[in-house]
PDB file of C-alpha atoms in Angstrom:
ATOM      1  CA  MET A   1      50.102  -0.135 -35.038  1.00  0.00           C
ATOM      2  CA  ARG A   2      46.871   1.729 -35.991  1.00  0.00           C
ATOM      3  CA  LYS A   3      44.560  -0.606 -34.087  1.00  0.00           C
ATOM      4  CA  VAL A   4      46.635  -0.264 -30.977  1.00  0.00           C
ATOM      5  CA  PHE A   5      46.536   3.549 -31.360  1.00  0.00           C
ATOM      6  CA  LEU A   6      42.795   3.623 -32.026  1.00  0.00           C
ATOM      7  CA  PHE A   7      42.240   1.455 -28.996  1.00  0.00           C
ATOM      8  CA  GLY A   8      44.268   3.950 -26.782  1.00  0.00           C
ATOM      9  CA  ILE A   9      42.173   6.699 -28.201  1.00  0.00           C
ATOM     10  CA  GLY A  10      38.849   4.962 -27.602  1.00  0.00           C
ATOM     11  CA  LEU A  11      39.954   4.334 -23.861  1.00  0.00           C
ATOM     12  CA  ALA A  12      40.982   7.938 -23.184  1.00  0.00           C
ATOM     13  CA  ALA A  13      37.663   9.118 -24.836  1.00  0.00           C
ATOM     14  CA  SER A  14      35.615   7.037 -22.447  1.00  0.00           C
ATOM     15  CA  GLY A  15      37.728   7.864 -19.287  1.00  0.00           C
ATOM     16  CA  ALA A  16      38.720   4.196 -19.059  1.00  0.00           C
ATOM     17  CA  MET A  17      42.036   2.858 -17.825  1.00  0.00           C
ATOM     18  CA  ALA A  18      43.678  -0.223 -19.421  1.00  0.00           C
ATOM     19  CA  PRO A  19      41.500  -3.118 -18.373  1.00  0.00           C
ATOM     20  CA  ASP A  20      42.610  -5.938 -16.111  1.00  0.00           C
ATOM     21  CA  VAL A  21      40.593  -8.611 -17.980  1.00  0.00           C
ATOM     22  CA  PHE A  22      41.668 -11.617 -16.228  1.00  0.00           C
ATOM     23  CA  GLY A  23      40.562 -10.925 -12.609  1.00  0.00           C
ATOM     24  CA  ALA A  24      37.332 -10.212 -10.915  1.00  0.00           C
ATOM     25  CA  VAL A  25      35.863  -6.846 -11.649  1.00  0.00           C
ATOM     26  CA  SER A  26      34.520  -4.367  -8.993  1.00  0.00           C
ATOM     27  CA  ALA A  27      33.607  -0.719  -8.941  1.00  0.00           C
ATOM     28  CA  SER A  28      36.828   1.276  -9.058  1.00  0.00           C
ATOM     29  CA  ALA A  29      35.556   4.889  -9.273  1.00  0.00           C
ATOM     30  CA  VAL A  30      32.699   7.095  -8.369  1.00  0.00           C
ATOM     31  CA  VAL A  31      31.607   9.099 -11.435  1.00  0.00           C
ATOM     32  CA  ASN A  32      28.698  10.899  -9.880  1.00  0.00           C
ATOM     33  CA  TYR A  33      26.716  10.833  -6.681  1.00  0.00           C
ATOM     34  CA  GLN A  34      23.532  12.800  -5.896  1.00  0.00           C
ATOM     35  CA  PRO A  35      22.274  11.703  -2.429  1.00  0.00           C
ATOM     36  CA  GLY A  36      18.756  12.817  -2.895  1.00  0.00           C
ATOM     37  CA  SER A  37      16.803  12.333   0.450  1.00  0.00           C
ATOM     38  CA  ALA A  38      19.514   9.820   1.852  1.00  0.00           C
ATOM     39  CA  PRO A  39      20.548  10.331   5.517  1.00  0.00           C
ATOM     40  CA  SER A  40      23.510  12.597   5.935  1.00  0.00           C
ATOM     41  CA  ASN A  41      25.566  10.006   7.817  1.00  0.00           C
ATOM     42  CA  PHE A  42      25.289   7.483   4.791  1.00  0.00           C
ATOM     43  CA  GLN A  43      26.440   9.658   1.981  1.00  0.00           C
ATOM     44  CA  ASN A  44      29.997   8.271   1.730  1.00  0.00           C
ATOM     45  CA  SER A  45      29.826   7.174  -1.996  1.00  0.00           C
ATOM     46  CA  GLY A  46      33.349   5.623  -1.840  1.00  0.00           C
ATOM     47  CA  ALA A  47      31.713   2.848   0.340  1.00  0.00           C
ATOM     48  CA  ALA A  48      30.408   1.359  -2.834  1.00  0.00           C
ATOM     49  CA  LEU A  49      33.887   0.765  -4.154  1.00  0.00           C
ATOM     50  CA  GLY A  50      35.822  -2.500  -4.134  1.00  0.00           C
ATOM     51  CA  GLU A  51      34.340  -5.814  -2.862  1.00  0.00           C
ATOM     52  CA  PRO A  52      32.198  -6.489   0.159  1.00  0.00           C
ATOM     53  CA  ALA A  53      34.218  -6.216   3.382  1.00  0.00           C
ATOM     54  CA  GLY A  54      34.214  -9.341   5.443  1.00  0.00           C
ATOM     55  CA  ASP A  55      34.405  -7.459   8.820  1.00  0.00           C
ATOM     56  CA  THR A  56      31.160  -5.574   9.486  1.00  0.00           C
ATOM     57  CA  GLY A  57      32.596  -4.265  12.852  1.00  0.00           C
ATOM     58  CA  PHE A  58      30.472  -6.803  14.557  1.00  0.00           C
ATOM     59  CA  GLY A  59      31.968 -10.087  13.239  1.00  0.00           C
ATOM     60  CA  ALA A  60      31.774 -11.660   9.741  1.00  0.00           C
ATOM     61  CA  LEU A  61      29.386 -10.501   7.126  1.00  0.00           C
ATOM     62  CA  THR A  62      26.602 -13.125   6.751  1.00  0.00           C
ATOM     63  CA  PRO A  63      23.175 -13.340   5.700  1.00  0.00           C
ATOM     64  CA  PHE A  64      22.166 -12.696   9.205  1.00  0.00           C
ATOM     65  CA  ASN A  65      24.786  -9.919   9.743  1.00  0.00           C
ATOM     66  CA  PRO A  66      24.650  -7.457   6.904  1.00  0.00           C
ATOM     67  CA  PRO A  67      26.940  -4.295   6.467  1.00  0.00           C
ATOM     68  CA  PHE A  68      25.714  -1.384   8.445  1.00  0.00           C
ATOM     69  CA  GLN A  69      28.482   1.162   8.808  1.00  0.00           C
ATOM     70  CA  SER A  70      28.860   4.267   6.575  1.00  0.00           C
ATOM     71  CA  SER A  71      32.284   2.974   5.627  1.00  0.00           C
ATOM     72  CA  ASP A  72      30.559  -0.108   4.068  1.00  0.00           C
ATOM     73  CA  ILE A  73      27.375   1.136   2.533  1.00  0.00           C
ATOM     74  CA  VAL A  74      26.103   4.333   0.690  1.00  0.00           C
ATOM     75  CA  ILE A  75      22.483   5.179   0.371  1.00  0.00           C
ATOM     76  CA  ILE A  76      20.662   6.780  -2.605  1.00  0.00           C
ATOM     77  CA  GLY A  77      17.447   8.492  -1.466  1.00  0.00           C
ATOM     78  CA  ALA A  78      14.447   9.753  -3.511  1.00  0.00           C
ATOM     79  CA  GLY A  79      15.677  12.073  -6.257  1.00  0.00           C
ATOM     80  CA  GLY A  80      19.170  10.731  -6.056  1.00  0.00           C
ATOM     81  CA  SER A  81      21.586   8.704  -8.166  1.00  0.00           C
ATOM     82  CA  LEU A  82      24.964   6.879  -8.099  1.00  0.00           C
ATOM     83  CA  THR A  83      27.193   6.331 -11.149  1.00  0.00           C
ATOM     84  CA  LEU A  84      30.108   3.783 -10.812  1.00  0.00           C
ATOM     85  CA  GLN A  85      32.969   3.009 -13.191  1.00  0.00           C
ATOM     86  CA  LEU A  86      34.002  -0.664 -13.173  1.00  0.00           C
ATOM     87  CA  SER A  87      37.500  -1.584 -13.000  1.00  0.00           C
ATOM     88  CA  ALA A  88      37.413  -3.635 -16.324  1.00  0.00           C
ATOM     89  CA  PRO A  89      35.019  -3.942 -19.193  1.00  0.00           C
ATOM     90  CA  VAL A  90      32.080  -6.511 -18.720  1.00  0.00           C
ATOM     91  CA  PHE A  91      30.828  -8.266 -21.841  1.00  0.00           C
ATOM     92  CA  ALA A  92      27.200  -9.364 -22.296  1.00  0.00           C
ATOM     93  CA  GLY A  93      26.858 -13.113 -22.074  1.00  0.00           C
ATOM     94  CA  SER A  94      24.238 -15.765 -21.863  1.00  0.00           C
ATOM     95  CA  GLY A  95      23.457 -15.149 -18.273  1.00  0.00           C
ATOM     96  CA  PRO A  96      23.857 -12.498 -15.399  1.00  0.00           C
ATOM     97  CA  GLU A  97      27.008 -10.368 -15.466  1.00  0.00           C
ATOM     98  CA  LEU A  98      26.765  -7.825 -12.746  1.00  0.00           C
ATOM     99  CA  GLY A  99      26.439  -8.686  -8.950  1.00  0.00           C
ATOM    100  CA  VAL A 100      25.082  -5.980  -6.760  1.00  0.00           C
ATOM    101  CA  PHE A 101      25.539  -6.360  -2.959  1.00  0.00           C
ATOM    102  CA  VAL A 102      23.269  -4.487  -0.614  1.00  0.00           C
ATOM    103  CA  ASN A 103      22.428  -4.533   3.106  1.00  0.00           C
ATOM    104  CA  ASN A 104      19.743  -7.125   3.432  1.00  0.00           C
ATOM    105  CA  GLY A 105      19.920  -9.057   6.762  1.00  0.00           C
ATOM    106  CA  ILE A 106      17.779 -12.189   7.409  1.00  0.00           C
ATOM    107  CA  ILE A 107      16.078 -12.288  10.734  1.00  0.00           C
ATOM    108  CA  ASP A 108      17.510 -15.113  12.989  1.00  0.00           C
ATOM    109  CA  VAL A 109      14.673 -17.077  14.473  1.00  0.00           C
ATOM    110  CA  SER A 110      16.802 -19.504  16.403  1.00  0.00           C
ATOM    111  CA  ASP A 111      16.504 -19.666  20.166  1.00  0.00           C
ATOM    112  CA  THR A 112      20.308 -19.441  20.718  1.00  0.00           C
ATOM    113  CA  GLY A 113      21.308 -17.238  17.981  1.00  0.00           C
ATOM    114  CA  THR A 114      22.959 -20.007  15.636  1.00  0.00           C
ATOM    115  CA  GLY A 115      21.335 -18.631  12.425  1.00  0.00           C
ATOM    116  CA  ILE A 116      18.049 -19.965  11.223  1.00  0.00           C
ATOM    117  CA  ALA A 117      15.894 -18.135   8.836  1.00  0.00           C
ATOM    118  CA  GLY A 118      12.081 -18.146   9.401  1.00  0.00           C
ATOM    119  CA  ASN A 119       9.749 -19.642   6.872  1.00  0.00           C
ATOM    120  CA  PRO A 120       9.385 -17.624   4.862  1.00  0.00           C
ATOM    121  CA  ALA A 121      12.575 -15.699   5.316  1.00  0.00           C
ATOM    122  CA  ALA A 122      12.170 -12.149   6.509  1.00  0.00           C
ATOM    123  CA  THR A 123      14.654  -9.260   6.565  1.00  0.00           C
ATOM    124  CA  PHE A 124      15.265  -6.467   8.860  1.00  0.00           C
ATOM    125  CA  SER A 125      14.263  -3.643   6.570  1.00  0.00           C
ATOM    126  CA  ALA A 126      12.694  -3.095   3.191  1.00  0.00           C
ATOM    127  CA  PHE A 127      14.544  -4.260   0.265  1.00  0.00           C
ATOM    128  CA  PRO A 128      16.419  -1.522  -1.650  1.00  0.00           C
ATOM    129  CA  GLN A 129      15.281  -0.556  -5.056  1.00  0.00           C
ATOM    130  CA  ALA A 130      16.491   1.503  -8.018  1.00  0.00           C
ATOM    131  CA  ASN A 131      16.358   1.941 -11.622  1.00  0.00           C
ATOM    132  CA  VAL A 132      19.417   0.576 -13.018  1.00  0.00           C
ATOM    133  CA  SER A 133      21.225   1.446 -16.377  1.00  0.00           C
ATOM    134  CA  VAL A 134      24.591   0.548 -17.925  1.00  0.00           C
ATOM    135  CA  SER A 135      26.966   2.387 -20.516  1.00  0.00           C
ATOM    136  CA  PHE A 136      30.149   1.591 -22.344  1.00  0.00           C
ATOM    137  CA  ASP A 137      31.384   5.164 -22.484  1.00  0.00           C
ATOM    138  CA  GLY A 138      29.825   6.723 -19.466  1.00  0.00           C
ATOM    139  CA  LEU A 139      27.698   8.948 -21.603  1.00  0.00           C
ATOM    140  CA  LEU A 140      24.877   6.965 -23.171  1.00  0.00           C
ATOM    141  CA  PHE A 141      23.250   4.889 -20.603  1.00  0.00           C
ATOM    142  CA  VAL A 142      20.662   2.199 -21.434  1.00  0.00           C
ATOM    143  CA  PRO A 143      18.309   0.950 -18.727  1.00  0.00           C
ATOM    144  CA  ILE A 144      18.144  -2.645 -17.488  1.00  0.00           C
ATOM    145  CA  GLY A 145      14.448  -3.584 -17.510  1.00  0.00           C
ATOM    146  CA  THR A 146      11.504  -1.340 -17.532  1.00  0.00           C
ATOM    147  CA  GLY A 147      11.213  -0.359 -13.894  1.00  0.00           C
ATOM    148  CA  PRO A 148      12.801  -0.510 -10.567  1.00  0.00           C
ATOM    149  CA  THR A 149      15.042  -3.649  -9.700  1.00  0.00           C
ATOM    150  CA  VAL A 150      14.388  -4.924  -6.250  1.00  0.00           C
ATOM    151  CA  PHE A 151      17.447  -6.169  -4.558  1.00  0.00           C
ATOM    152  CA  ASP A 152      16.337  -8.801  -2.135  1.00  0.00           C
ATOM    153  CA  LYS A 153      19.202 -11.358  -1.829  1.00  0.00           C
ATOM    154  CA  PRO A 154      21.636 -11.368   1.155  1.00  0.00           C
ATOM    155  CA  THR A 155      25.458 -11.413   1.077  1.00  0.00           C
ATOM    156  CA  ASN A 156      27.830 -13.806   2.584  1.00  0.00           C
ATOM    157  CA  VAL A 157      31.635 -13.308   2.672  1.00  0.00           C
ATOM    158  CA  TYR A 158      33.333 -16.274   4.432  1.00  0.00           C
ATOM    159  CA  THR A 159      32.737 -19.906   3.717  1.00  0.00           C
ATOM    160  CA  ASP A 160      34.606 -21.253   6.890  1.00  0.00           C
ATOM    161  CA  THR A 161      32.926 -19.495   9.775  1.00  0.00           C
ATOM    162  CA  GLN A 162      29.956 -20.499  12.135  1.00  0.00           C
ATOM    163  CA  ILE A 163      27.460 -18.572  14.037  1.00  0.00           C
ATOM    164  CA  SER A 164      27.100 -18.783  17.686  1.00  0.00           C
ATOM    165  CA  ASN A 165      25.241 -16.480  20.095  1.00  0.00           C
ATOM    166  CA  TYR A 166      24.379 -14.251  17.193  1.00  0.00           C
ATOM    167  CA  PHE A 167      27.957 -13.753  16.221  1.00  0.00           C
ATOM    168  CA  ALA A 168      30.248 -15.281  13.593  1.00  0.00           C
ATOM    169  CA  PRO A 169      34.146 -14.732  13.847  1.00  0.00           C
ATOM    170  CA  LEU A 170      36.006 -13.730  10.744  1.00  0.00           C
ATOM    171  CA  GLY A 171      36.854 -16.638   8.468  1.00  0.00           C
ATOM    172  CA  THR A 172      40.094 -17.252   6.178  1.00  0.00           C
ATOM    173  CA  MET A 173      38.412 -18.615   3.163  1.00  0.00           C
ATOM    174  CA  LYS A 174      36.400 -16.073   1.111  1.00  0.00           C
ATOM    175  CA  ALA A 175      33.294 -16.696  -1.174  1.00  0.00           C
ATOM    176  CA  ASP A 176      33.599 -15.933  -4.767  1.00  0.00           C
ATOM    177  CA  VAL A 177      32.249 -12.424  -5.463  1.00  0.00           C
ATOM    178  CA  ALA A 178      32.395 -13.080  -9.153  1.00  0.00           C
ATOM    179  CA  LYS A 179      30.210 -16.161  -9.092  1.00  0.00           C
ATOM    180  CA  PRO A 180      26.462 -15.366  -9.863  1.00  0.00           C
ATOM    181  CA  PHE A 181      24.018 -16.472  -7.254  1.00  0.00           C
ATOM    182  CA  LEU A 182      20.859 -17.465  -9.309  1.00  0.00           C
ATOM    183  CA  GLY A 183      18.579 -18.370  -6.499  1.00  0.00           C
ATOM    184  CA  ASP A 184      15.675 -16.442  -4.960  1.00  0.00           C
ATOM    185  CA  LEU A 185      15.261 -15.210  -1.395  1.00  0.00           C
ATOM    186  CA  SER A 186      12.554 -17.818  -1.007  1.00  0.00           C
ATOM    187  CA  ASP A 187      15.279 -20.478  -1.333  1.00  0.00           C
ATOM    188  CA  PHE A 188      16.459 -19.496   2.202  1.00  0.00           C
ATOM    189  CA  ASP A 189      13.244 -20.275   3.791  1.00  0.00           C
ATOM    190  CA  GLY A 190      13.823 -22.247   6.978  1.00  0.00           C
ATOM    191  CA  LEU A 191      17.497 -22.818   6.438  1.00  0.00           C
ATOM    192  CA  ASP A 192      20.162 -22.646   8.934  1.00  0.00           C
ATOM    193  CA  TYR A 193      23.646 -21.060   8.154  1.00  0.00           C
ATOM    194  CA  ALA A 194      25.382 -24.290   7.084  1.00  0.00           C
ATOM    195  CA  GLN A 195      22.405 -25.039   4.703  1.00  0.00           C
ATOM    196  CA  MET A 196      22.727 -21.519   3.325  1.00  0.00           C
ATOM    197  CA  LEU A 197      26.435 -22.052   2.726  1.00  0.00           C
ATOM    198  CA  THR A 198      25.421 -25.175   0.656  1.00  0.00           C
ATOM    199  CA  LEU A 199      22.824 -23.175  -1.218  1.00  0.00           C
ATOM    200  CA  LEU A 200      25.171 -20.354  -2.249  1.00  0.00           C
ATOM    201  CA  ASP A 201      27.753 -22.956  -3.287  1.00  0.00           C
ATOM    202  CA  ASP A 202      30.785 -20.695  -2.691  1.00  0.00           C
ATOM    203  CA  SER A 203      29.161 -17.635  -4.345  1.00  0.00           C
ATOM    204  CA  ALA A 204      28.926 -14.449  -2.182  1.00  0.00           C
ATOM    205  CA  GLY A 205      25.283 -14.004  -2.975  1.00  0.00           C
ATOM    206  CA  GLY A 206      23.872 -10.782  -4.133  1.00  0.00           C
ATOM    207  CA  THR A 207      21.499  -9.853  -6.819  1.00  0.00           C
ATOM    208  CA  TRP A 208      22.796 -10.422 -10.304  1.00  0.00           C
ATOM    209  CA  LEU A 209      21.764  -8.549 -13.429  1.00  0.00           C
ATOM    210  CA  ASP A 210      21.795  -9.600 -17.060  1.00  0.00           C
ATOM    211  CA  VAL A 211      22.973  -6.642 -19.235  1.00  0.00           C
ATOM    212  CA  SER A 212      22.429  -8.586 -22.632  1.00  0.00           C
ATOM    213  CA  ALA A 213      18.919  -7.193 -23.066  1.00  0.00           C
ATOM    214  CA  THR A 214      20.245  -3.625 -23.309  1.00  0.00           C
ATOM    215  CA  GLY A 215      21.982  -4.427 -26.689  1.00  0.00           C
ATOM    216  CA  LEU A 216      25.340  -3.349 -25.454  1.00  0.00           C
ATOM    217  CA  PRO A 217      28.038  -5.803 -26.172  1.00  0.00           C
ATOM    218  CA  VAL A 218      30.282  -4.302 -23.474  1.00  0.00           C
ATOM    219  CA  VAL A 219      29.600  -2.102 -20.303  1.00  0.00           C
ATOM    220  CA  ARG A 220      32.007  -0.196 -18.063  1.00  0.00           C
ATOM    221  CA  PHE A 221      29.585   1.825 -16.107  1.00  0.00           C
ATOM    222  CA  VAL A 222      26.532   1.310 -13.901  1.00  0.00           C
ATOM    223  CA  ARG A 223      24.102   3.845 -12.667  1.00  0.00           C
ATOM    224  CA  PHE A 224      21.429   3.571 -10.001  1.00  0.00           C
ATOM    225  CA  ASP A 225      18.569   6.104  -9.962  1.00  0.00           C
ATOM    226  CA  VAL A 226      15.693   6.588  -7.275  1.00  0.00           C
ATOM    227  CA  PRO A 227      12.900   8.506  -8.753  1.00  0.00           C
ATOM    228  CA  GLU A 228      11.868  11.668  -7.056  1.00  0.00           C
ATOM    229  CA  GLY A 229       9.088  11.186  -4.583  1.00  0.00           C
ATOM    230  CA  ALA A 230       9.818   7.435  -4.249  1.00  0.00           C
ATOM    231  CA  SER A 231       9.129   5.798  -0.934  1.00  0.00           C
ATOM    232  CA  SER A 232      12.008   3.445  -1.485  1.00  0.00           C
ATOM    233  CA  ARG A 233      15.723   3.901  -1.379  1.00  0.00           C
ATOM    234  CA  MET A 234      18.880   2.077  -2.582  1.00  0.00           C
ATOM    235  CA  VAL A 235      21.694   0.769  -0.636  1.00  0.00           C
ATOM    236  CA  VAL A 236      25.100  -0.087  -2.306  1.00  0.00           C
ATOM    237  CA  ASP A 237      27.691  -2.109  -0.645  1.00  0.00           C
ATOM    238  CA  ALA A 238      29.531  -3.311  -3.922  1.00  0.00           C
ATOM    239  CA  VAL A 239      29.212  -4.023  -7.489  1.00  0.00           C
ATOM    240  CA  THR A 240      31.120  -6.916  -9.073  1.00  0.00           C
ATOM    241  CA  ALA A 241      31.529  -8.889 -12.291  1.00  0.00           C
ATOM    242  CA  ILE A 242      33.923 -11.000 -13.979  1.00  0.00           C
ATOM    243  CA  PRO A 243      35.005 -10.441 -17.644  1.00  0.00           C
ATOM    244  CA  GLU A 244      34.499 -13.055 -20.329  1.00  0.00           C
ATOM    245  CA  PRO A 245      37.758 -14.905 -21.473  1.00  0.00           C
ATOM    246  CA  GLY A 246      39.427 -13.114 -24.329  1.00  0.00           C
ATOM    247  CA  ALA A 247      37.837  -9.744 -23.356  1.00  0.00           C
ATOM    248  CA  LEU A 248      40.911  -7.673 -24.340  1.00  0.00           C
ATOM    249  CA  SER A 249      40.779  -8.943 -27.845  1.00  0.00           C
ATOM    250  CA  ALA A 250      37.075  -8.206 -28.167  1.00  0.00           C
ATOM    251  CA  LEU A 251      37.456  -4.774 -26.626  1.00  0.00           C
ATOM    252  CA  LEU A 252      40.135  -4.128 -29.224  1.00  0.00           C
ATOM    253  CA  LEU A 253      37.710  -4.820 -32.040  1.00  0.00           C
ATOM    254  CA  VAL A 254      34.720  -2.896 -30.520  1.00  0.00           C
ATOM    255  CA  VAL A 255      36.712   0.297 -29.603  1.00  0.00           C
ATOM    256  CA  GLY A 256      38.755   0.095 -32.823  1.00  0.00           C
ATOM    257  CA  ALA A 257      35.506  -0.080 -35.115  1.00  0.00           C
ATOM    258  CA  THR A 258      33.881   2.586 -33.147  1.00  0.00           C
ATOM    259  CA  CYS A 259      36.812   4.935 -33.727  1.00  0.00           C
ATOM    260  CA  LEU A 260      36.880   3.972 -37.363  1.00  0.00           C
ATOM    261  CA  ARG A 261      33.335   4.921 -37.931  1.00  0.00           C
ATOM    262  CA  ARG A 262      33.856   8.260 -36.145  1.00  0.00           C
ATOM    263  CA  ARG A 263      36.758   9.093 -38.611  1.00  0.00           C
TER     264      ARG A 263
END
């Protein structure tokens, strides 16, 4: 009984809800947003919540057709920051745990708009960049890496659509937003859309981050900071992850021990 009571106290203190530890994780709440120099029409921080939307407003979201509407992406300009709470705790493991989806669009060099990347693959705009840090309680944040992270990977939502005349209709089978994509942008060099789907192997793509180097066993919050005076900006469509099996038991131990030390 005491362990359960302490667990409840720990979650209340961190502002967290009881975790859904068995499903895919996504950002569920905006804790803080400072737009910095972001354009005023792309300051809808709620656009970063949930999973990437498959419908861009101009067909399916593919590596050649990234999200572009203010309802789907939020921009963090120089001097700005965005802090998101995840829908469940994410445990440090042996590989990447957090997937960040942005607005990279690969230029289609085909003659008829069927979706073929150049060699090397090039994108419509500069890659989003930000200093990324994570936290368990939303108070103490630990940086991932020592400098800005460059988010250079594209996103793909459906695995059963095709591109014709620069347009892909919505599909019915969705890619896995909780499956890390471990490739590089250069892996897309010269590929057509069908080959990209094979490369992604059912993953929705995105840039995946490893939180284990922070020393935190569990994270529940992620923050993106763009330094004052930076020439770059950060664009967020979604942040996803998947909890480790047995996450609830592990979280009970972590939070219970924390509360006991405080007592």
